[in-house]
Short mmCIF file of C-alpha atoms and ligand atoms in Angstrom, two decimals:
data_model
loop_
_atom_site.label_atom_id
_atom_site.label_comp_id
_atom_site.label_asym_id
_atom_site.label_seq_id
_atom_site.Cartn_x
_atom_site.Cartn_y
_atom_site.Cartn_z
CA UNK A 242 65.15 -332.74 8.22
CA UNK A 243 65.76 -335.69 10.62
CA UNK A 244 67.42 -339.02 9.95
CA UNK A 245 65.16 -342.51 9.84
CA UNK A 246 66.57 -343.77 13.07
CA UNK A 247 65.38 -340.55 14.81
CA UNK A 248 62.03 -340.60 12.67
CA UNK A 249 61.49 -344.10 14.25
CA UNK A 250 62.65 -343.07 17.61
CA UNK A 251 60.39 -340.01 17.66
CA UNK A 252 57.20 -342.17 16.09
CA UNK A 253 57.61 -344.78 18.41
CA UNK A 254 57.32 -342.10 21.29
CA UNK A 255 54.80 -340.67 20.74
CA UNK A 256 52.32 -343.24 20.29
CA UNK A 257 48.81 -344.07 22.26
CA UNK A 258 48.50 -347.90 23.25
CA UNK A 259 45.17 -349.46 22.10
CA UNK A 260 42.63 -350.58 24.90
CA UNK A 261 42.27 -354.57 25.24
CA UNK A 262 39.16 -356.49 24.77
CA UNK A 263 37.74 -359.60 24.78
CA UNK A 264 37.38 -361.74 21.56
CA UNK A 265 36.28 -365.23 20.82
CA UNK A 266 38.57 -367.95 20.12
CA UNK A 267 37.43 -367.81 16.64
CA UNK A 268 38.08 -364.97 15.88
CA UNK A 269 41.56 -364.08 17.40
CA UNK A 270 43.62 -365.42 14.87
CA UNK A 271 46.18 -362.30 13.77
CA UNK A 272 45.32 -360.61 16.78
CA UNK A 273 47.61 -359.40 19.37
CA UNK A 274 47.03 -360.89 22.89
CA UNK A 275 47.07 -359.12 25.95
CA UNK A 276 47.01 -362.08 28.14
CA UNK A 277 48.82 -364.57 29.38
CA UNK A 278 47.81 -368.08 28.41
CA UNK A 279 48.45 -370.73 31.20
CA UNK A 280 48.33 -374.23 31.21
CA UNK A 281 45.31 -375.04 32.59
CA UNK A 282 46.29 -379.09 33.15
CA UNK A 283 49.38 -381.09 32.60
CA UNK A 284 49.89 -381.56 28.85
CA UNK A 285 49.55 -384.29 28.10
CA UNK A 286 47.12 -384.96 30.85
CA UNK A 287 47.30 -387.96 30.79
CA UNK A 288 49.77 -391.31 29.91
CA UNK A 289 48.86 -390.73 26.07
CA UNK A 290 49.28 -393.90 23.85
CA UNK A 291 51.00 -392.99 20.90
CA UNK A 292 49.96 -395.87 18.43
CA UNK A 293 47.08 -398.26 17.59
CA UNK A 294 48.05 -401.63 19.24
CA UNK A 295 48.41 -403.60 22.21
CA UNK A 296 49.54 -402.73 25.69
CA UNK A 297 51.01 -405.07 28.31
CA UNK A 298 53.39 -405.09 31.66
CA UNK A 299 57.14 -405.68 29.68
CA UNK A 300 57.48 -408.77 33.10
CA UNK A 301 55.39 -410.60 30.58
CA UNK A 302 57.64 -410.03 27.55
CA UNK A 303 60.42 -412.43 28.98
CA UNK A 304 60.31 -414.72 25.82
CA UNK A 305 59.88 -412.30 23.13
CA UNK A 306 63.68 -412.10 22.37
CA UNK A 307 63.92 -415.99 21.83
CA UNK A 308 60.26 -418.20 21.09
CA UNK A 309 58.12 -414.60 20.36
CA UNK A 310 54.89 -414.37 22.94
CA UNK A 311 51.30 -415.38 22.70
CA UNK A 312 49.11 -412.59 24.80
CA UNK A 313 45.63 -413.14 25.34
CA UNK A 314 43.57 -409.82 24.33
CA UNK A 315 41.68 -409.18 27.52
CA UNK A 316 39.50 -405.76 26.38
CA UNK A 317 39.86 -402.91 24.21
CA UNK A 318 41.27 -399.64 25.64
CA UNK A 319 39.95 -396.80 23.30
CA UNK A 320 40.75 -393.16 23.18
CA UNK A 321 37.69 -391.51 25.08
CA UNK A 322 37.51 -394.26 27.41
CA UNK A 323 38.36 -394.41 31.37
CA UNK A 324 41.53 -396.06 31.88
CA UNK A 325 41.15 -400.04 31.64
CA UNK A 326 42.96 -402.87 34.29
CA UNK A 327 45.44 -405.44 33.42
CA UNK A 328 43.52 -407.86 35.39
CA UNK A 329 45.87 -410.98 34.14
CA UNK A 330 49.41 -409.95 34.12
CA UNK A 331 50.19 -412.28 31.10
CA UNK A 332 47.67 -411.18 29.17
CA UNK A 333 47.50 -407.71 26.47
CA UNK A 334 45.18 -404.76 26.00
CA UNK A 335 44.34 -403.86 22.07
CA UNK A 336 45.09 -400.30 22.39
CA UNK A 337 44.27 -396.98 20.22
CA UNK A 338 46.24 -393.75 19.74
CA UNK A 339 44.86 -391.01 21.74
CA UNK A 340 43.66 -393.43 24.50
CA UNK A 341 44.84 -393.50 28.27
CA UNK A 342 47.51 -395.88 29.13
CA UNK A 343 45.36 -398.76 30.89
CA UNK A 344 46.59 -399.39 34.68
CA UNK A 345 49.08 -402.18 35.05
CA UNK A 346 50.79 -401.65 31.62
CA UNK A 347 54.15 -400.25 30.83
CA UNK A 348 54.81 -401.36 26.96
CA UNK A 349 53.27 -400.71 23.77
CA UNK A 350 54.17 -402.86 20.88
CA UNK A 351 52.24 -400.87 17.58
CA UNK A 352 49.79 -403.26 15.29
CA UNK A 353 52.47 -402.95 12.67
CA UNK A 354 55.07 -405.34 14.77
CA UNK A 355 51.95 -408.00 15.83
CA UNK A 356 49.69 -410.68 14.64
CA UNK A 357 46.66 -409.99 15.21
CA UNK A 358 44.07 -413.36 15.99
CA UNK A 359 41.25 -411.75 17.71
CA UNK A 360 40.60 -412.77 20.92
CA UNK A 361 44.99 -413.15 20.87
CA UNK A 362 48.02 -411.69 19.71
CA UNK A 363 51.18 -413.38 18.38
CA UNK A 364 54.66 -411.17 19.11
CA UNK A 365 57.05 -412.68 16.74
CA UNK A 366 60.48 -414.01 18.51
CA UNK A 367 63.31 -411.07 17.90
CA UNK A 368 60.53 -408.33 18.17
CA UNK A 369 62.22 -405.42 20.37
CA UNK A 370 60.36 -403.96 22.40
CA UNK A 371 60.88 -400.93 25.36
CA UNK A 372 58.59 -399.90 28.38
CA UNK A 373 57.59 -396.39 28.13
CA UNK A 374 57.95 -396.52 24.22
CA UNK A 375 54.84 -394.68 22.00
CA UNK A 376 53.71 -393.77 25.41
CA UNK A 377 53.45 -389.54 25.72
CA UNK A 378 54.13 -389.36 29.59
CA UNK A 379 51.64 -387.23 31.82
CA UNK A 380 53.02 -383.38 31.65
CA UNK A 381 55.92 -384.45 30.14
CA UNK A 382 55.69 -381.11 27.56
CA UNK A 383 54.77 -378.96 29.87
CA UNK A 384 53.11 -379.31 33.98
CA UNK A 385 50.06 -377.46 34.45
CA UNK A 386 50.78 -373.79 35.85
CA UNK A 387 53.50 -373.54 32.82
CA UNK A 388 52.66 -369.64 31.36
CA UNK A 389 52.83 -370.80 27.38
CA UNK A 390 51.73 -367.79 25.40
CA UNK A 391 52.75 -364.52 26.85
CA UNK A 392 51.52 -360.76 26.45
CA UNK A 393 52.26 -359.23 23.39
CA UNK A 394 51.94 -362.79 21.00
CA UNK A 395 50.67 -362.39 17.52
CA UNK A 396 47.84 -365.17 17.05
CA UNK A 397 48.92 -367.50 14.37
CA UNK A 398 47.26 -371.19 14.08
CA UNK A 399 49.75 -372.63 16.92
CA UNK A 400 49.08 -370.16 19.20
CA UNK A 401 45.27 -370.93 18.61
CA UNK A 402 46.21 -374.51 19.17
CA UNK A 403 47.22 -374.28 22.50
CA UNK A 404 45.16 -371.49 23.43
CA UNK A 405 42.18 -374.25 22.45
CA UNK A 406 43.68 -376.82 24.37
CA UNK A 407 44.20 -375.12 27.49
CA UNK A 408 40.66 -374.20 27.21
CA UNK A 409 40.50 -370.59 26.11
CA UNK A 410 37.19 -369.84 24.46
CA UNK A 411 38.02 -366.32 24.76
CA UNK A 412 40.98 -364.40 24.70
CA UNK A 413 42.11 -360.68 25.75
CA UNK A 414 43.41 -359.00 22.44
CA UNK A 415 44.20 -355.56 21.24
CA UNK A 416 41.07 -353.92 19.88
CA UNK A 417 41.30 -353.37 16.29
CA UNK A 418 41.18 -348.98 15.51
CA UNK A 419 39.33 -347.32 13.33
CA UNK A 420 41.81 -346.07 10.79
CA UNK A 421 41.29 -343.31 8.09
CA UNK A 422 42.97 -343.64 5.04
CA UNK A 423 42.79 -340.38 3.01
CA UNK A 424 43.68 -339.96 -0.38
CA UNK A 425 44.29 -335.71 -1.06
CA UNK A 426 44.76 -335.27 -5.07
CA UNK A 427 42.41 -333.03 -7.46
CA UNK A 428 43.54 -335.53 -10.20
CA UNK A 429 42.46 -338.59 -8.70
CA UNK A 430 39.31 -340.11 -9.24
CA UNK A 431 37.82 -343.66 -7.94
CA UNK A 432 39.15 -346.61 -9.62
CA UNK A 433 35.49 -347.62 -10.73
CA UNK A 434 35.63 -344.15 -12.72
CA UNK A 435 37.14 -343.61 -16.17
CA UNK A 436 40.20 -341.13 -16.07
CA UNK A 437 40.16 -338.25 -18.09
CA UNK A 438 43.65 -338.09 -19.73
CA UNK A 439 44.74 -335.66 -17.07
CA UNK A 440 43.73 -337.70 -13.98
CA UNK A 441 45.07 -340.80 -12.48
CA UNK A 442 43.11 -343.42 -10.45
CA UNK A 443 43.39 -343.19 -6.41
CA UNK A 444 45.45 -346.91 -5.95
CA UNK A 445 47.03 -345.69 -2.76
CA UNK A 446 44.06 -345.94 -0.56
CA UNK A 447 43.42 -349.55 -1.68
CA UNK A 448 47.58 -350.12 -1.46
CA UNK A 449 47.19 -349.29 2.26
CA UNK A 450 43.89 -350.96 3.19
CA UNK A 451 45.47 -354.51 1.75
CA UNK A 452 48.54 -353.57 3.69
CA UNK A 453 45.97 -353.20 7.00
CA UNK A 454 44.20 -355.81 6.33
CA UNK A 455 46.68 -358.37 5.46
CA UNK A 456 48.35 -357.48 8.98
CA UNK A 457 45.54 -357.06 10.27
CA UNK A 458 46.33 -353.53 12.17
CA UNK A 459 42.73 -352.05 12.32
CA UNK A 460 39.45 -350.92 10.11
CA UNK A 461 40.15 -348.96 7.40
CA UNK A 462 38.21 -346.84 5.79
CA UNK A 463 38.28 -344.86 2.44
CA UNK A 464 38.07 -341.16 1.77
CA UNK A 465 39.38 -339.07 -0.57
CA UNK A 466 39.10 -334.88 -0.44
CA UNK A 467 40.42 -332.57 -3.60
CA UNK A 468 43.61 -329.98 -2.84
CA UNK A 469 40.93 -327.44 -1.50
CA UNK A 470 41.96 -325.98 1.80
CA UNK A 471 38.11 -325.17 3.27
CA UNK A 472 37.43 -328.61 1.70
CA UNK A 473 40.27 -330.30 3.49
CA UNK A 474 39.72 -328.32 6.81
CA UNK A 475 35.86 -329.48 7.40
CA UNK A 476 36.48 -332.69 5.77
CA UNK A 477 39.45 -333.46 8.08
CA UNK A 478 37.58 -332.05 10.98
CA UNK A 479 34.82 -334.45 10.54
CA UNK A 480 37.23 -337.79 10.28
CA UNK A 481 39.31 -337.02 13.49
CA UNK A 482 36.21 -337.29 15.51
CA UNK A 483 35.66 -340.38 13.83
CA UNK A 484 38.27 -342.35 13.48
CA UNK A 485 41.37 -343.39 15.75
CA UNK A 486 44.33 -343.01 13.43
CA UNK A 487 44.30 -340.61 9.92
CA UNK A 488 46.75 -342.21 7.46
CA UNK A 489 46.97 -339.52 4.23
CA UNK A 490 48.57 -339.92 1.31
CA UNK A 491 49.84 -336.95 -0.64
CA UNK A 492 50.04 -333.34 -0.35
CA UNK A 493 53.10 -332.96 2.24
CA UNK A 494 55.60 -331.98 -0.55
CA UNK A 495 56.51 -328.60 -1.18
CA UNK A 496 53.99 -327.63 -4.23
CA UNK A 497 51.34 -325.02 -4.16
CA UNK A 498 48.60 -327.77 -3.57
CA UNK A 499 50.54 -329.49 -1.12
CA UNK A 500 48.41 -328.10 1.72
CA UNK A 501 48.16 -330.83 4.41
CA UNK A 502 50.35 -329.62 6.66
CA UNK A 503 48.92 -326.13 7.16
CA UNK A 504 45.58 -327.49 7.50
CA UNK A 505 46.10 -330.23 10.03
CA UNK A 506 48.40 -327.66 11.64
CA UNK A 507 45.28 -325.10 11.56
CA UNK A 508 43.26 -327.95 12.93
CA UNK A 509 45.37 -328.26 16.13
CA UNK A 510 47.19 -331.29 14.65
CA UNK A 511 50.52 -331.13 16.24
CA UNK A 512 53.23 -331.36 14.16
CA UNK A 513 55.78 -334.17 15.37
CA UNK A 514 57.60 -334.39 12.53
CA UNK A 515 58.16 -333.10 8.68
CA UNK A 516 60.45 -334.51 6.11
CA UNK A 517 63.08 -337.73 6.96
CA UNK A 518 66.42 -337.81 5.09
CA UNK A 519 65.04 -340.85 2.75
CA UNK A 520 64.23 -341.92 -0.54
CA UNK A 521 61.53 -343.03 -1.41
CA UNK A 522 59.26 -340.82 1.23
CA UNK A 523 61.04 -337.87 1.70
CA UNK A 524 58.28 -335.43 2.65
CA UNK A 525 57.15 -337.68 5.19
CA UNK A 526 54.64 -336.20 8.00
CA UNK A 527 53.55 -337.14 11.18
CA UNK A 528 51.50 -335.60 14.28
CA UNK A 529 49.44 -336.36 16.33
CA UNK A 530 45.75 -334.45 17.82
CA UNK A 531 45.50 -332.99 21.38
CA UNK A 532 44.28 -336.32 22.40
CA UNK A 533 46.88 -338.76 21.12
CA UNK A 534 45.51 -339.60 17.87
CA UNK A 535 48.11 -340.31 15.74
CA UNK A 536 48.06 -338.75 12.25
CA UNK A 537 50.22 -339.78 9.32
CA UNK A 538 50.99 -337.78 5.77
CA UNK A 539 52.23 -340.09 3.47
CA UNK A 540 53.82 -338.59 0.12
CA UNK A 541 51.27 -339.37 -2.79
CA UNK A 542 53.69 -340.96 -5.24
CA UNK A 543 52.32 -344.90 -4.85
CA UNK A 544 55.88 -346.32 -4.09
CA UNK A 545 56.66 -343.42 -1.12
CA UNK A 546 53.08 -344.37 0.24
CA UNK A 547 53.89 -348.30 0.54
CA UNK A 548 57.30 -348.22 1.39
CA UNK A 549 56.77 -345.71 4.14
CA UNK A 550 54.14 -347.52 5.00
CA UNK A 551 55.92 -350.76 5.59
CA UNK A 552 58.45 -348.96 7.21
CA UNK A 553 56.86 -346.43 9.65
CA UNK A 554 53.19 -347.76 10.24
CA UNK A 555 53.93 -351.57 10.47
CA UNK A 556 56.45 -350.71 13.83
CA UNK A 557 53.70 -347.99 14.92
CA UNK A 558 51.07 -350.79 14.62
CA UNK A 559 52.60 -353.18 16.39
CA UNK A 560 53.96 -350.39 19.34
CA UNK A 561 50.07 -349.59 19.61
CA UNK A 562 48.92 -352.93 19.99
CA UNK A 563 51.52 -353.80 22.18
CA UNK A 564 52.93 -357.03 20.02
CA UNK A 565 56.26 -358.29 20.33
CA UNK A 566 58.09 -356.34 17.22
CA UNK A 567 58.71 -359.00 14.37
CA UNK A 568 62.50 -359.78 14.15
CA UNK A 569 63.88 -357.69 11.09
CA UNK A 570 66.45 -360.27 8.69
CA UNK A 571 69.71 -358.87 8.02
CA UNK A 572 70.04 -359.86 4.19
CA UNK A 573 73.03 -359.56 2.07
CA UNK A 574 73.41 -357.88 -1.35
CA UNK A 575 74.05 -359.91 -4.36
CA UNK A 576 75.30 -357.30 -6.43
CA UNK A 577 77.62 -354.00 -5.63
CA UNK A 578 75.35 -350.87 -5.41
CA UNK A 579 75.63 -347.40 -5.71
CA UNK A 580 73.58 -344.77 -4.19
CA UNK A 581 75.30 -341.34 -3.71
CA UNK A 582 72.58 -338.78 -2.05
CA UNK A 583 73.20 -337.93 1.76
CA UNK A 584 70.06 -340.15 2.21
CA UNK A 585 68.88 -343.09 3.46
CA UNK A 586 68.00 -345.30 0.61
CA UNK A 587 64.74 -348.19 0.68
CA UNK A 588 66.18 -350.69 -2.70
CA UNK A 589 63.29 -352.81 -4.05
CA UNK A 590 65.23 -356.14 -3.85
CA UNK A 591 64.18 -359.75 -5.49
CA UNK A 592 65.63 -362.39 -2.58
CA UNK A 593 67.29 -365.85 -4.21
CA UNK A 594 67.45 -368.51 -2.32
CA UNK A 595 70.58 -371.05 -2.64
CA UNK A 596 72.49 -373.19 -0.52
CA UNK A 597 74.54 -370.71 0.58
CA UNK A 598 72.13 -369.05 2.38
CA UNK A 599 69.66 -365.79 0.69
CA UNK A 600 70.50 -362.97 -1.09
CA UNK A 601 69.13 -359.96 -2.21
CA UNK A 602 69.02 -359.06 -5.69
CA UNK A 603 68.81 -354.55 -6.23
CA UNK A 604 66.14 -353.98 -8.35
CA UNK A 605 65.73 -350.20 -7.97
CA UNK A 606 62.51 -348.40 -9.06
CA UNK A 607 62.98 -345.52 -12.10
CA UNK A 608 61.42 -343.10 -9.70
CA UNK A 609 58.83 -343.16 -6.91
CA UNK A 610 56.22 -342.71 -8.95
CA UNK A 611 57.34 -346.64 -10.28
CA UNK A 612 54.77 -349.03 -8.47
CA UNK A 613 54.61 -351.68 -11.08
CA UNK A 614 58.03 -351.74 -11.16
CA UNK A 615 57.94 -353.51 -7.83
CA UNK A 616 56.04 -356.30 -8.65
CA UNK A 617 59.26 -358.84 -8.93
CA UNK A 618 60.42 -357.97 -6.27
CA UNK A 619 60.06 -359.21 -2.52
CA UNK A 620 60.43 -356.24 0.18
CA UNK A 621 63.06 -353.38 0.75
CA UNK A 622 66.55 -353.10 2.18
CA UNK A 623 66.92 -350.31 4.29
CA UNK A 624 70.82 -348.90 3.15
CA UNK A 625 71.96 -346.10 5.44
CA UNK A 626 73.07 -342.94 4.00
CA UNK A 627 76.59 -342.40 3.07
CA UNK A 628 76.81 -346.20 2.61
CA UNK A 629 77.58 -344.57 -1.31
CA UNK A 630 78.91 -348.06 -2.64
CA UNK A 631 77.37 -351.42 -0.93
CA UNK A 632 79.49 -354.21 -1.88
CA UNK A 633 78.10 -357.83 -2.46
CA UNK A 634 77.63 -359.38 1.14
CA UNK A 635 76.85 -356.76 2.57
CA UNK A 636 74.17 -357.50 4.90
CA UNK A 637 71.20 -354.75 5.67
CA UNK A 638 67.61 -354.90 7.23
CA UNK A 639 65.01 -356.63 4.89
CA UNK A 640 61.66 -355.01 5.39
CA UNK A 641 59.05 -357.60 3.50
CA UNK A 642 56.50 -356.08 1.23
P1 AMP B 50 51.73 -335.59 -3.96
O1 AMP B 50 52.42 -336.28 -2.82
O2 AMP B 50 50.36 -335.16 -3.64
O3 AMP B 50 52.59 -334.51 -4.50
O4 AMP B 50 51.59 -336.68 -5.09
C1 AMP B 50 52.75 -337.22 -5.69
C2 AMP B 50 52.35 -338.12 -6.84
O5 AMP B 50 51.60 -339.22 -6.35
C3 AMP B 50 51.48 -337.45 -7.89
O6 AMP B 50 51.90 -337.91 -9.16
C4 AMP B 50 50.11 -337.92 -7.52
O7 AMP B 50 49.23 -337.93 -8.60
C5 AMP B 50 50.36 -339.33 -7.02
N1 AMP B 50 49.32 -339.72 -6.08
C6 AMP B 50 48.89 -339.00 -5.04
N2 AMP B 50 47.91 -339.65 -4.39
C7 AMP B 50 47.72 -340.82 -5.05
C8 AMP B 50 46.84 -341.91 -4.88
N3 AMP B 50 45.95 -341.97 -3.89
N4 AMP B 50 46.94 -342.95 -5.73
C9 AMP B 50 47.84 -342.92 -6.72
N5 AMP B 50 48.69 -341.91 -6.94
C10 AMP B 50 48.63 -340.86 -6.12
MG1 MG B 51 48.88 -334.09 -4.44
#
């Protein structure tokens, strides 16, 4: 039996990397880019005004401070439009947010400071006014050639922002895999079946595919194949041609029907691992095919599948796809807890949140088996083995559900 941090290691290297491709803009949102993203002008491009108004050279602002200013309005500069001249130096430009500052001009007094008359403007006396103020200078954020999203970025709506404004329509991304998930079990049956008293409903298949999709780490796809071993050799035969990555969930334990290993062994399925010094997921296995594909066997009991889940596949995902690994929180207990097995321990935990910062609540499940147990609860704290009694502040990893 190996320890998690070895588990992770020994996951982590022995992963394939997923091929790029090309995806519209629309669609890239969660994805994992492969590019960089460069700005493609200065941003802004251009002297942006940054409120409705009027625009003028501040030399003509001398009596402002004591009598207040009359200016002429000599055109409209709108947002859209070339920039306008200051032909007469005394005179003002009405001005709207978004536009180009017009030529000649240097100060922006906003509509909310003015009187407006039409074809003039009155600036009342005291009015304070700066040149350069509500004007967003030309590549004053960032000059064009600036590299702003790098390799590896997972696309939320900012990154889409300024992936639109630098004029990606397309973007390199990770493609998406084709991933397998397997439930093994001849006592589960499809949740759209009744149960018999004996069987239970397959969740864990639907557990994971949320988990996928809510990441969004690949296709899944749902099968399910009874303890049988001729039944789980051509069945398993047929989905490694098909898909990129098998996730399974049960039958890795030690019971008579726990066959999984044999066959995937029997199937040329190297065995990388078998069994991690952890609870929940113990029996967790994981190989990979002659070709890279990497296969996982989850333990069947619905809290093992998620939590190994979260903990294994999420970091595997992210490793294949080449994205920056999320940054893990370090979150401290709010009550002592005791855990005595050489193991490490995954505690469901409920986070507060106070003005002293967040803490994390134990709320451990009665056994694995305990999936609605979890449902208060916010994520896991990974506790190393022989931690035996975690005292209140004691800060470990947070993994989010
Ligand atoms: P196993 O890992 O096959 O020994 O299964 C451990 C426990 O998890 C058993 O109580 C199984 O019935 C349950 N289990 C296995 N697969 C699933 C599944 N897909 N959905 C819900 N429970 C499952
Ligand atoms: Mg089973």
């Amino acid at each position: 039996m190996i320890d998690v941090k070895e588990a992770t290691n020994t996951l982590l290297a022995n992963l394939p990397f997923l091929s790029a491709e090309t995806c519209p803009l629309g669609d890239a949102h969660g994805r994992t880019l492969r590019q960089a993203v460069v700005a493609d002008r200065d941003l802004p491009p251009f002297d942006r005004i940054m409120m409705d108004g009027i625009a003028f050279h501040s030399s003509a602002g001398g009596d402002i401070a004591t009598k207040g200013m009359r200016f002429p309005v000599l055109c409209l500069q709108a947002a859209g439009s070339p920039a306008q001249t200051l032909a007469v130096k005394a005179g003002c430009i009405e001005v709207a947010t978004g536009a180009i500052l017009p030529v000649g001009a240097d100060t922006i007094l906003p509509v909310e400071d003015i009187e407006s008359h039409g074809d003039h403007v009155l600036v009342p006396p005291g009015t304070s006014f700066a040149p350069g103020k509500y004007i967003h200078k030309q590549a004053s954020d960032h000059p064009a050639g600036t590299t702003l999203l790098h390799p590896g970025t997972l696309l939320s709506p900012k990154e889409i922002a300024v992936a639109a404004s630098c004029g990606c329509a397309q973007l390199e991304v990770s493609s998406l895999p084709s991933i397998a998930l397997v439930s093994t079990g001849d006592e589960l049956v499809p949740i759209h079946e009744t149960p018999l008293p004996h069987q239970i409903r397959q969740s864990n298949a639907h557990t994971l595919a949320a988990a996928i999709l809510s990441r969004n780490l690949g296709q899944p796809h749902l099968h399910h194949i009874p303890d049988d071993p001729s039944e789980l050799e051509s069945h398993i035969q047929h989905l490694l041609g098909m898909h990129d990555i098998l996730v399974f969930s049960g039958g890795v334990s030690m019971g008579k029907k726990d066959l999984l290993p044999q066959v995937l062994e029997k199937l040329g399925v190297e065995k990388v691992f078998h069994w991690v010094a952890q609870r929940p997921g113990k029996p967790l296995w994981f190989g990979k095919t002659q070709d890279g594909k990497p296969v996982f066997g989850l333990p069947g009991n619905p809290l093992s599948t998620l939590t190994c889940f979260q903990r294994y596949l999420l970091p595997a995902g992210d490793a294949m796809s080449a994205r920056t690994p999320s940054h893990l929180l370090q979150i401290p207990l709010a009550e002592p807890f005791h855990f005595a097995p050489p193991l490490t321990c995954f505690l469901p935990v409920a986070l507060t949140h106070s003005a002293g910062g967040t803490q994390a609540i134990p709320a451990p499940a009665h056994n694995s088996g305990d999936y609605s147990g979890i449902l208060l609860t916010d994520g896991f704290l990974e506790i190393p083995a022989r931690t035996n009694e975690a005292q209140p502040g004691d800060a470990f990893p947070f993994f989010p559900w």
